[in-house]
PDB file of C-alpha atoms in Angstrom:
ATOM      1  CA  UNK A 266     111.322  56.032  49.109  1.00  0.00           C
ATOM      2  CA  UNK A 267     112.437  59.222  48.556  1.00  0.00           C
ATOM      3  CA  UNK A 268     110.014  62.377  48.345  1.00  0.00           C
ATOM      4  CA  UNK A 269     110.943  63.144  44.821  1.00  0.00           C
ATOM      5  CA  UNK A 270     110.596  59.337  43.777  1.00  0.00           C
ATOM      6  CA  UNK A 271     106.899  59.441  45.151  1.00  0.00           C
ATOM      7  CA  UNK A 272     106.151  62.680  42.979  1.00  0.00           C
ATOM      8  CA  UNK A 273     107.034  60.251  39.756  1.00  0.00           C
ATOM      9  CA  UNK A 274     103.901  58.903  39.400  1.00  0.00           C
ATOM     10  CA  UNK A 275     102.164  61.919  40.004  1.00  0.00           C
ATOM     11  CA  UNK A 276     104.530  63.639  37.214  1.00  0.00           C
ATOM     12  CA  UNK A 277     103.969  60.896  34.887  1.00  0.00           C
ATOM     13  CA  UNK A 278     100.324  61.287  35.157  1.00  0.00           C
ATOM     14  CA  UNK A 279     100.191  65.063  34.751  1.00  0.00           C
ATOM     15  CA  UNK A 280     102.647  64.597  31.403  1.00  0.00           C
ATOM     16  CA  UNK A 281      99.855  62.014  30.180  1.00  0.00           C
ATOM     17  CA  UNK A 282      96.904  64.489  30.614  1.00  0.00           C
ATOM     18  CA  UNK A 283      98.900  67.478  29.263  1.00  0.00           C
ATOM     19  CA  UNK A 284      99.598  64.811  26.011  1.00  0.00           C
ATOM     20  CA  UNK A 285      96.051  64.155  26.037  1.00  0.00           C
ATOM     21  CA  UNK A 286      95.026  67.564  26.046  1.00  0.00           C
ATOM     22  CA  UNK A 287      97.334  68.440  23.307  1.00  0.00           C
ATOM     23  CA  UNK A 288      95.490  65.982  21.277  1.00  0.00           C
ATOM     24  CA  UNK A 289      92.133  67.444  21.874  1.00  0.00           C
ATOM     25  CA  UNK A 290      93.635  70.771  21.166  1.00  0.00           C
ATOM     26  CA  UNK A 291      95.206  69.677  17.866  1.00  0.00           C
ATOM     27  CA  UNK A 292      91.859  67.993  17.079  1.00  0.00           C
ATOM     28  CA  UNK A 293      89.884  70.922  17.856  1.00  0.00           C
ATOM     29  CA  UNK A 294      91.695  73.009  15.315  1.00  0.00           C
ATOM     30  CA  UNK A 295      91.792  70.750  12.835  1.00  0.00           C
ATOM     31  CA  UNK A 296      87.734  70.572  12.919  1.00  0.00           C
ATOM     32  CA  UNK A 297      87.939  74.621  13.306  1.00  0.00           C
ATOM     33  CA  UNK A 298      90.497  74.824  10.137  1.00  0.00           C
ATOM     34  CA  UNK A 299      87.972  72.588   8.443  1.00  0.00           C
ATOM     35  CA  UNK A 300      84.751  74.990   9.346  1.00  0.00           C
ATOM     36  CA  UNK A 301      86.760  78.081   8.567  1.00  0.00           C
ATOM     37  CA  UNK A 302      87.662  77.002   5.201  1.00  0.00           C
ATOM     38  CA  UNK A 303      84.352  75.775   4.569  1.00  0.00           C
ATOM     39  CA  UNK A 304      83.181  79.074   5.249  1.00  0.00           C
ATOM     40  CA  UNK A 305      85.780  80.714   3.185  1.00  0.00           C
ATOM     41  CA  UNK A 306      84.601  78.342  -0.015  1.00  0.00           C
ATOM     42  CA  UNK A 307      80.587  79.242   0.671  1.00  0.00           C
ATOM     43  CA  UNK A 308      81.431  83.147   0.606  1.00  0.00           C
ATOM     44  CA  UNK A 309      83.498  82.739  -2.150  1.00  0.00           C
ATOM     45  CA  UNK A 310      80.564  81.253  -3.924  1.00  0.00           C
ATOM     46  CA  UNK A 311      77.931  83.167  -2.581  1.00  0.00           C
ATOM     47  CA  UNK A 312      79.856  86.259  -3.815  1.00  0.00           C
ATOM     48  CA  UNK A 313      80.646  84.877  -7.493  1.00  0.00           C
ATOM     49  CA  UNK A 314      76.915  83.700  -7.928  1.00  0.00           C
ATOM     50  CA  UNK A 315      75.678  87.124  -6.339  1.00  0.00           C
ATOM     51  CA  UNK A 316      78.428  88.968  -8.922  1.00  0.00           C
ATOM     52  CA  UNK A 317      77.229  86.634 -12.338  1.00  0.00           C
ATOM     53  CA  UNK A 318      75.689  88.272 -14.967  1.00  0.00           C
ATOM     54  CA  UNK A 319      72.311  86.814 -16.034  1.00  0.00           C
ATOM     55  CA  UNK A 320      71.461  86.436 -19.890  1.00  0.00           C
ATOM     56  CA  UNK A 321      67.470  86.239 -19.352  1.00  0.00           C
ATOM     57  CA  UNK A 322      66.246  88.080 -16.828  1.00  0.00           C
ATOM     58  CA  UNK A 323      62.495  87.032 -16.387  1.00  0.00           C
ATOM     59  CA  UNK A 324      60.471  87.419 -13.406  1.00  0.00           C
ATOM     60  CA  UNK A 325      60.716  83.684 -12.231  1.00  0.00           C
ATOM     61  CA  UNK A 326      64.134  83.469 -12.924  1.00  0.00           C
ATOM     62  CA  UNK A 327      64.911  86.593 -11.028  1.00  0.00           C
ATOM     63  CA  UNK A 328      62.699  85.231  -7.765  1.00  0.00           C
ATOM     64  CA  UNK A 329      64.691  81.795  -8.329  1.00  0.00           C
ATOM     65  CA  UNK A 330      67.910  83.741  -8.083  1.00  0.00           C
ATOM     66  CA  UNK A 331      66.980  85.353  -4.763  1.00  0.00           C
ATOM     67  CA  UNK A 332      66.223  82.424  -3.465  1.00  0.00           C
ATOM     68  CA  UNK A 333      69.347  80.852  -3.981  1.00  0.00           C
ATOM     69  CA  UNK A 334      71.076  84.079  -2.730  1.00  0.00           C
ATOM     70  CA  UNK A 335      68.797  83.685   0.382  1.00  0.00           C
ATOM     71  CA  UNK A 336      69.403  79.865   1.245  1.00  0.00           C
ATOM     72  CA  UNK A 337      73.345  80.787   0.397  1.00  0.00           C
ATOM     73  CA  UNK A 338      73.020  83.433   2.624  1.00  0.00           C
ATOM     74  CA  UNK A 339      71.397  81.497   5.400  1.00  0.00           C
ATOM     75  CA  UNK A 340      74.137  78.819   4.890  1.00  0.00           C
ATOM     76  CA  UNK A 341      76.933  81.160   5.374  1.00  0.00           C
ATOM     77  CA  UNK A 342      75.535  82.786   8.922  1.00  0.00           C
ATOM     78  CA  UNK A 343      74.568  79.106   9.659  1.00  0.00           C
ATOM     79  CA  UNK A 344      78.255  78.551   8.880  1.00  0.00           C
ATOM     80  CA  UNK A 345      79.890  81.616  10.705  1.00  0.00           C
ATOM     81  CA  UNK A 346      77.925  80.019  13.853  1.00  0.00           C
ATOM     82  CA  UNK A 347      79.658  76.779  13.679  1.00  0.00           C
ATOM     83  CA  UNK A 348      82.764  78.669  12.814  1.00  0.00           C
ATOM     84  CA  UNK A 349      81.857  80.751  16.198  1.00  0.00           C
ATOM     85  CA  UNK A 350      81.051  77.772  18.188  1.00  0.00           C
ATOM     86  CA  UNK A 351      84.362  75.436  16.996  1.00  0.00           C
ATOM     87  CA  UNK A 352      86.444  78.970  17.949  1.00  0.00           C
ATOM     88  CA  UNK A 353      84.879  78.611  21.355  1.00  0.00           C
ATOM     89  CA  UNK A 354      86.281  74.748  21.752  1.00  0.00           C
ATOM     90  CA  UNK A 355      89.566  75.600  20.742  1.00  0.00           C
ATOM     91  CA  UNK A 356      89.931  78.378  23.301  1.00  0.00           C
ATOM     92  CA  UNK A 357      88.403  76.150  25.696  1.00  0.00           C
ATOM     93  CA  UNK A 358      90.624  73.665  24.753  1.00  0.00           C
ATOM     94  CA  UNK A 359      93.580  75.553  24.681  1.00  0.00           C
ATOM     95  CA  UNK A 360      92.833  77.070  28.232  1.00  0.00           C
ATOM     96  CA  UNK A 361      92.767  73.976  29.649  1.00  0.00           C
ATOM     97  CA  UNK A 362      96.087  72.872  27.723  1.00  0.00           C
ATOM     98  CA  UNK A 363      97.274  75.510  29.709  1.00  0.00           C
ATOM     99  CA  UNK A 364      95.843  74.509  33.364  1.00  0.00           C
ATOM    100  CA  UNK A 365      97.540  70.949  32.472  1.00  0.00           C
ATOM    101  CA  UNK A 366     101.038  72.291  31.476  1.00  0.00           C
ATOM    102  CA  UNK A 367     100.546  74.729  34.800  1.00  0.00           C
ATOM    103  CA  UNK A 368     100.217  71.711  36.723  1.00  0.00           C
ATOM    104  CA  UNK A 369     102.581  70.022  35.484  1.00  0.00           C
ATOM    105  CA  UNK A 370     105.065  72.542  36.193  1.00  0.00           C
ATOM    106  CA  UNK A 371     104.118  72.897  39.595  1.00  0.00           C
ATOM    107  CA  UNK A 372     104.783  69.195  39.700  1.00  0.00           C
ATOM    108  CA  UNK A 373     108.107  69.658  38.269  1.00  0.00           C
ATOM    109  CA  UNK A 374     109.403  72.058  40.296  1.00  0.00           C
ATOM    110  CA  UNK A 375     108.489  70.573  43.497  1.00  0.00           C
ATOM    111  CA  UNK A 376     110.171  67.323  42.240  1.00  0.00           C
ATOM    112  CA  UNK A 377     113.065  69.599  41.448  1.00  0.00           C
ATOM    113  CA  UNK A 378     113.212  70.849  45.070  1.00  0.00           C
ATOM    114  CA  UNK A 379     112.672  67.793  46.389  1.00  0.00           C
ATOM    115  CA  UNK A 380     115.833  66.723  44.809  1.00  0.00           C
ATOM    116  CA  UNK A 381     118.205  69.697  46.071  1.00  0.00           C
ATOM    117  CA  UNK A 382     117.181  68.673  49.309  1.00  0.00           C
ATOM    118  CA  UNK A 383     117.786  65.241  49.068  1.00  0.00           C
ATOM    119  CA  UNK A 384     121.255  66.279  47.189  1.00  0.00           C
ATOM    120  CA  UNK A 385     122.013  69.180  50.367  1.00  0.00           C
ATOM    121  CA  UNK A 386     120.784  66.071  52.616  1.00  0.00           C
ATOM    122  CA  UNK A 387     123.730  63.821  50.647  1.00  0.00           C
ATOM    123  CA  UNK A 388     126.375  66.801  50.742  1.00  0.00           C
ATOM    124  CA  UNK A 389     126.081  67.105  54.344  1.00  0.00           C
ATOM    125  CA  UNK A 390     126.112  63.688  54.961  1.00  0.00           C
ATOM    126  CA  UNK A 391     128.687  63.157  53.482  1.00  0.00           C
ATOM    127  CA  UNK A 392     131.062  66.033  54.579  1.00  0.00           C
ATOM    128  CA  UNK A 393     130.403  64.541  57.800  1.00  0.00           C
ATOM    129  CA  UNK A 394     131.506  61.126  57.065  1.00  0.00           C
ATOM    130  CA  UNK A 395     134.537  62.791  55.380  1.00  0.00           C
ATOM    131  CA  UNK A 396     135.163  65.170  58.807  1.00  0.00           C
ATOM    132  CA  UNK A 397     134.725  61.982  60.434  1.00  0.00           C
ATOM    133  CA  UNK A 398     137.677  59.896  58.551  1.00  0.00           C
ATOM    134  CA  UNK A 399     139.527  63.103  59.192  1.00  0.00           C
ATOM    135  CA  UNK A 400     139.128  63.491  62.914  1.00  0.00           C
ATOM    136  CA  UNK A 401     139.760  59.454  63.211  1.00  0.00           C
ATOM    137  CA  UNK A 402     143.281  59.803  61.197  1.00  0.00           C
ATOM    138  CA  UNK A 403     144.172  63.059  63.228  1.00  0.00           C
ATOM    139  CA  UNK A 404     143.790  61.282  66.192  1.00  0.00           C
ATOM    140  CA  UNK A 405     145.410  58.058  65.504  1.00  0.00           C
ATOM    141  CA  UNK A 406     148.392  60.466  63.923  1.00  0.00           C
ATOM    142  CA  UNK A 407     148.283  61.950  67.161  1.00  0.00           C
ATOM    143  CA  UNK A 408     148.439  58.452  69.149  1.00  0.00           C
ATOM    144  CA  UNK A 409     151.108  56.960  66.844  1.00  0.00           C
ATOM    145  CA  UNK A 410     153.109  60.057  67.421  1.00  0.00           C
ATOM    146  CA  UNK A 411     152.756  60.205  71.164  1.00  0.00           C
ATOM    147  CA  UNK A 412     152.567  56.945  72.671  1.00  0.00           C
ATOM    148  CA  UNK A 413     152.931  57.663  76.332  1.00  0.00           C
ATOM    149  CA  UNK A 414     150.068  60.020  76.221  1.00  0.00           C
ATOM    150  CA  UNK A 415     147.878  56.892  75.537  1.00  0.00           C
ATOM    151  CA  UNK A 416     149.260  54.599  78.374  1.00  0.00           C
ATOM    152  CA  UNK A 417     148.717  57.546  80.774  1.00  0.00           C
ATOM    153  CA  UNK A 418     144.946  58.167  80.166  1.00  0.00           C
ATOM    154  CA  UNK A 419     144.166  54.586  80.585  1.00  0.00           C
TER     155      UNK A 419
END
């Protein structure tokens, strides 16, 4: 077997874990699209209900407001953290995409010289056979055209 045809495996295995990875990666932004715009909606609200006018304004009702403003404030930092956190997976994520496709290409490109050596291996071989037929047809030219040269070196 041929060194290239030995690095197939190998290259079918590092396509398969640079797919996988992919995968992972897509995944991971997905979930991060899906935190971001979650984030997005709770500031939006946090921002209209912090902007709305009030029509009573009594002491409990004002404490009840702050509340709210507090817990929506707590859920948008608790938010930004997951945010932070899923940002952190994708980079991770996309890092190692990279180390895969890296490898991969390594992989490649060794195959790839493999080959041109195998082909240089071919060329040669074959300009030899071909210098070969040539040398045979010279000389049997050369015998068919000089026949007492033959019976004299026997």
């Amino acid at each position: 077997m041929s060194p290239s045809r030995r690095l197939d495996p190998l290259l079918r295995r590092a396509q398969d874990r640079e797919d996988e990875v992919a995968k992972a990666l897509a995944e991971r932004q997905r979930t991060l699209d899906m935190h971001q715009s979650r984030l997005s909606e709770l500031r939006q609200y946090a921002d209209e209900y912090a902007n709305a006018q009030l029509a009573t304004t009594s002491a409990a009702q004002l404490m009840n407001r702050r509340a709210f403003l507090d817990r929506l404030d707590n859920a948008v930092q608790a938010q930004s953290k997951t945010v932070d956190s899923n940002q952190e997976r994708v980079e991770a994520e996309r890092a190692r995409l990279l180390l895969a496709s890296r490898d991969k290409a390594v992989l490649e490109q060794l195959a790839a010289s493999y080959r041109a050596q195998e082909k240089q291996a071919a060329d040669r071989r074959d300009q030899r056979e071909m210098d070969d037929v040539g040398a045979r047809r010279a000389r049997l030219a050369q015998a068919a055209a000089d026949p007492d040269d033959q019976g004299e070196s026997r």
